Short mmCIF file of C-alpha atoms in Angstrom, two decimals:
data_model
loop_
_atom_site.label_atom_id
_atom_site.label_comp_id
_atom_site.label_asym_id
_atom_site.label_seq_id
_atom_site.Cartn_x
_atom_site.Cartn_y
_atom_site.Cartn_z
CA ASP A 1 3.82 8.49 12.54
CA ALA A 2 6.10 6.14 14.47
CA LYS A 3 8.81 4.48 12.42
CA THR A 4 9.43 0.78 12.18
CA THR A 5 12.59 -1.31 11.90
CA GLN A 6 12.61 -4.61 10.02
CA PRO A 7 15.44 -6.93 8.95
CA PRO A 8 16.14 -6.43 5.20
CA SER A 9 15.87 -10.11 4.38
CA MET A 10 15.02 -13.52 5.75
CA ASP A 11 14.88 -17.07 4.51
CA CYS A 12 12.38 -19.74 5.48
CA ALA A 13 12.02 -23.38 4.53
CA GLU A 14 8.80 -24.35 2.75
CA GLY A 15 6.24 -25.78 5.20
CA ARG A 16 7.89 -24.22 8.23
CA ALA A 17 6.59 -21.20 10.09
CA ALA A 18 7.90 -17.86 8.99
CA ASN A 19 8.31 -15.35 11.87
CA LEU A 20 8.87 -11.81 10.66
CA PRO A 21 9.91 -9.31 13.37
CA CYS A 22 9.24 -5.60 13.53
CA ASN A 23 10.39 -3.00 16.06
CA HIS A 24 8.31 0.08 16.66
CA SER A 25 9.63 1.40 19.92
CA THR A 26 8.15 4.90 19.50
CA ILE A 27 4.61 3.72 18.83
CA SER A 28 1.94 5.83 20.49
CA GLY A 29 -0.99 4.43 22.44
CA ASN A 30 -3.56 4.84 19.68
CA GLU A 31 -1.45 3.69 16.73
CA TYR A 32 -2.14 0.36 15.12
CA VAL A 33 0.33 -2.10 13.65
CA TYR A 34 -0.37 -3.07 10.02
CA TRP A 35 1.22 -5.67 7.85
CA TYR A 36 1.24 -5.72 4.09
CA ARG A 37 3.15 -7.78 1.59
CA GLN A 38 4.09 -7.25 -2.04
CA ILE A 39 4.75 -10.15 -4.30
CA HIS A 40 7.07 -9.34 -7.24
CA SER A 41 5.36 -7.35 -10.00
CA GLN A 42 2.14 -7.02 -8.05
CA GLY A 43 0.57 -4.34 -5.86
CA PRO A 44 0.86 -4.59 -2.08
CA GLN A 45 -1.66 -6.83 -0.28
CA TYR A 46 -3.11 -6.15 3.10
CA ILE A 47 -2.50 -8.99 5.60
CA ILE A 48 -3.57 -8.06 9.09
CA HIS A 49 -3.54 -5.36 11.72
CA GLY A 50 -3.88 -5.02 15.45
CA LEU A 51 -3.67 -2.60 18.40
CA LYS A 52 -2.50 -4.60 21.42
CA ASN A 53 -4.20 -7.98 21.33
CA ASN A 54 -2.87 -10.79 19.24
CA GLU A 55 -4.79 -11.23 16.00
CA THR A 56 -5.27 -14.07 13.61
CA ASN A 57 -6.91 -14.45 10.22
CA GLU A 58 -6.78 -16.88 7.34
CA MET A 59 -3.48 -15.52 6.18
CA ALA A 60 -1.37 -14.96 9.30
CA SER A 61 -1.13 -14.26 13.01
CA LEU A 62 0.10 -11.01 14.57
CA ILE A 63 1.75 -11.09 17.95
CA ILE A 64 2.27 -7.71 19.66
CA THR A 65 4.35 -7.51 22.78
CA GLU A 66 2.77 -6.25 25.96
CA ASP A 67 4.69 -3.01 25.87
CA ARG A 68 3.79 -2.71 22.13
CA LYS A 69 7.31 -1.81 21.16
CA SER A 70 7.59 -4.77 18.84
CA SER A 71 5.53 -7.32 16.92
CA THR A 72 5.88 -10.51 14.95
CA LEU A 73 3.99 -11.62 11.86
CA ILE A 74 3.67 -15.36 11.70
CA LEU A 75 2.95 -17.32 8.50
CA PRO A 76 2.28 -20.75 10.02
CA HIS A 77 3.12 -22.92 7.07
CA ALA A 78 5.06 -20.92 4.50
CA THR A 79 4.74 -21.85 0.80
CA LEU A 80 6.76 -20.70 -2.21
CA ARG A 81 3.94 -18.28 -2.99
CA ASP A 82 4.65 -16.44 0.26
CA THR A 83 7.98 -15.17 -1.16
CA ALA A 84 7.47 -11.43 -1.04
CA VAL A 85 8.51 -8.20 0.63
CA TYR A 86 6.70 -7.75 3.92
CA TYR A 87 5.97 -4.32 5.26
CA CYS A 88 5.30 -3.45 8.91
CA ILE A 89 3.57 -0.09 9.29
CA VAL A 90 2.25 1.80 12.27
CA SER A 91 -0.54 4.21 11.79
CA LEU A 92 -3.52 5.89 13.41
CA LEU A 93 -6.76 4.18 12.46
CA GLY A 94 -8.73 6.36 10.13
CA TYR A 95 -8.54 9.43 7.89
CA ASN A 96 -10.09 11.68 10.46
CA GLN A 97 -7.58 10.52 13.07
CA GLY A 98 -4.71 11.27 10.64
CA GLY A 99 -4.17 7.69 9.60
CA LYS A 100 -1.70 7.14 6.81
CA LEU A 101 0.31 4.24 5.50
CA ILE A 102 4.00 4.88 5.18
CA PHE A 103 5.74 1.99 3.41
CA GLY A 104 9.41 1.57 4.41
CA GLN A 105 11.84 -0.92 2.86
CA GLY A 106 10.26 -3.96 4.41
CA THR A 107 11.69 -7.55 4.83
CA GLU A 108 12.29 -9.63 1.73
CA LEU A 109 11.20 -13.12 2.69
CA SER A 110 12.44 -15.96 0.52
CA VAL A 111 10.72 -19.29 1.07
CA LYS A 112 12.96 -22.07 -0.19
CA PRO A 113 12.01 -25.68 -1.17
CA ASP B 1 -13.15 -10.06 -3.49
CA VAL B 2 -12.34 -6.46 -4.02
CA LYS B 3 -11.01 -5.81 -7.49
CA VAL B 4 -8.98 -2.76 -8.32
CA THR B 5 -8.07 -2.49 -11.98
CA GLN B 6 -5.72 -0.08 -13.71
CA SER B 7 -6.07 0.83 -17.39
CA SER B 8 -2.56 -0.31 -18.50
CA ARG B 9 0.23 -2.49 -17.10
CA TYR B 10 2.87 -0.81 -19.24
CA LEU B 11 2.84 2.62 -20.78
CA VAL B 12 5.54 4.58 -22.78
CA LYS B 13 5.02 8.31 -23.31
CA ARG B 14 7.11 11.24 -24.60
CA THR B 15 8.29 14.21 -22.51
CA GLY B 16 5.71 16.87 -22.49
CA GLU B 17 2.73 14.61 -23.30
CA LYS B 18 -0.40 14.70 -21.17
CA VAL B 19 -0.83 11.31 -19.51
CA PHE B 20 -4.01 9.74 -17.97
CA LEU B 21 -3.81 6.80 -15.68
CA GLU B 22 -7.15 5.30 -14.86
CA CYS B 23 -8.18 3.24 -11.84
CA VAL B 24 -11.55 1.55 -11.18
CA GLN B 25 -12.71 -0.36 -8.12
CA ASP B 26 -15.84 -2.47 -7.85
CA MET B 27 -16.54 -2.62 -4.13
CA ASP B 28 -18.16 0.77 -3.55
CA HIS B 29 -15.19 2.00 -1.46
CA GLU B 30 -15.19 5.61 -0.26
CA ASN B 31 -11.45 6.14 -0.39
CA MET B 32 -9.12 5.89 -3.35
CA PHE B 33 -5.31 6.53 -3.54
CA TRP B 34 -2.57 7.03 -6.04
CA TYR B 35 1.01 6.05 -5.10
CA ARG B 36 4.24 5.80 -6.96
CA GLN B 37 6.94 3.25 -6.18
CA ASP B 38 10.60 3.80 -6.90
CA PRO B 39 13.58 1.65 -5.95
CA GLY B 40 15.06 2.76 -2.56
CA LEU B 41 12.20 5.22 -1.96
CA GLY B 42 9.33 2.80 -1.30
CA LEU B 43 5.77 3.75 -1.93
CA ARG B 44 4.87 7.46 -1.81
CA LEU B 45 1.38 8.88 -1.67
CA ILE B 46 0.62 11.30 -4.53
CA TYR B 47 -3.10 12.05 -3.95
CA PHE B 48 -6.08 10.47 -2.36
CA SER B 49 -9.81 10.98 -2.44
CA TYR B 50 -12.30 10.31 0.34
CA ASP B 51 -15.44 11.00 -1.69
CA VAL B 52 -16.64 11.89 -5.18
CA LYS B 53 -15.11 15.15 -6.34
CA MET B 54 -13.03 15.39 -3.14
CA LYS B 55 -9.28 15.18 -3.15
CA GLU B 56 -6.37 15.67 -0.83
CA LYS B 57 -2.69 16.11 -1.65
CA GLY B 58 -0.35 13.42 -0.51
CA ASP B 59 3.39 13.68 0.01
CA ILE B 60 4.39 14.32 -3.53
CA PRO B 61 1.60 15.99 -5.53
CA GLU B 62 3.79 18.28 -7.66
CA GLY B 63 3.40 17.62 -11.32
CA TYR B 64 0.16 15.59 -10.87
CA SER B 65 -3.53 16.20 -10.71
CA VAL B 66 -6.46 13.91 -10.11
CA SER B 67 -10.06 13.53 -10.91
CA ARG B 68 -12.89 11.67 -9.24
CA GLU B 69 -16.18 12.19 -11.02
CA LYS B 70 -17.62 8.80 -10.08
CA LYS B 71 -17.21 6.86 -6.91
CA GLU B 72 -15.63 3.88 -8.61
CA ARG B 73 -13.11 5.73 -10.77
CA PHE B 74 -10.03 7.76 -9.82
CA SER B 75 -7.79 9.16 -12.51
CA LEU B 76 -4.23 10.40 -12.17
CA ILE B 77 -3.16 13.03 -14.67
CA LEU B 78 0.32 14.06 -15.61
CA GLU B 79 -0.16 17.45 -17.23
CA SER B 80 3.21 17.46 -18.96
CA ALA B 81 5.15 14.23 -18.47
CA SER B 82 8.75 14.47 -17.53
CA THR B 83 11.49 11.82 -17.34
CA ASN B 84 11.55 11.97 -13.53
CA GLN B 85 7.95 10.71 -13.53
CA THR B 86 9.11 7.41 -14.92
CA SER B 87 7.95 5.00 -12.21
CA MET B 88 5.53 2.30 -11.11
CA TYR B 89 2.13 3.83 -10.32
CA LEU B 90 -0.17 2.03 -7.91
CA CYS B 91 -3.85 2.73 -7.28
CA ALA B 92 -5.58 1.57 -4.13
CA SER B 93 -9.03 1.81 -2.53
CA SER B 94 -10.43 1.24 0.96
CA PRO B 95 -13.71 1.45 2.80
CA GLY B 96 -14.49 4.47 4.94
CA GLY B 97 -14.17 4.86 8.71
CA SER B 98 -11.93 2.56 10.71
CA SER B 99 -11.05 0.51 7.61
CA TYR B 100 -9.25 3.41 5.96
CA ASN B 101 -5.88 1.69 6.13
CA GLU B 102 -7.06 -1.67 4.81
CA GLN B 103 -6.21 -0.72 1.29
CA PHE B 104 -6.64 -2.93 -1.75
CA PHE B 105 -4.12 -2.27 -4.48
CA GLY B 106 -4.30 -2.59 -8.18
CA PRO B 107 -1.56 -4.40 -10.23
CA GLY B 108 0.26 -1.19 -11.07
CA THR B 109 1.15 0.69 -14.22
CA ARG B 110 4.79 0.94 -15.15
CA LEU B 111 5.17 4.23 -16.89
CA THR B 112 8.22 5.13 -18.88
CA VAL B 113 8.68 8.74 -20.03
CA LEU B 114 11.22 9.15 -22.80
#
């Protein structure tokens, strides 16, 4: 699986948009970009995933560059409860395709009042 | 909402004991997973199961076994606990097919082996 690179930490003011970057320059054409987050003392939580089109759900938006070598997770109005470690993962889609989540070190996002 | 529950939040065991960690999901998911999480090492996959009675080794299966006798329940067994198995253990489940990687995690069990 392709590897990802994320900044180790970021700060964001409460109520502002949080933009979390991820580089995945070796991503292959059929690998998806997944985002998870882990709030302290809890299990990871799935946020969103995409292949090449931008995606949005009730939690976040995912912007993937046209060359697919990087992406950005956007939390439009960050709250204190969004303070967590955010993981960017690239993976094939399903078990039969060899899909597998490999969690790196992620980005520790601190949302400050 | 999917709910994944784990039998204990905290567990303390002695070296050499047999340890059972239980995980139950209530959304009829085909896939279930066991990970361990250690500082600096991230989450590592121990075992997963894609169907009842089916299991596959993950990246670090040594010292562990699993059991899946019912679709909703996936057990992790430490046959003879050792101190290097002190860790946070996380169970997850996901639907089949293309949603395999949309995994729902339980709250974790922090196991200490003395």
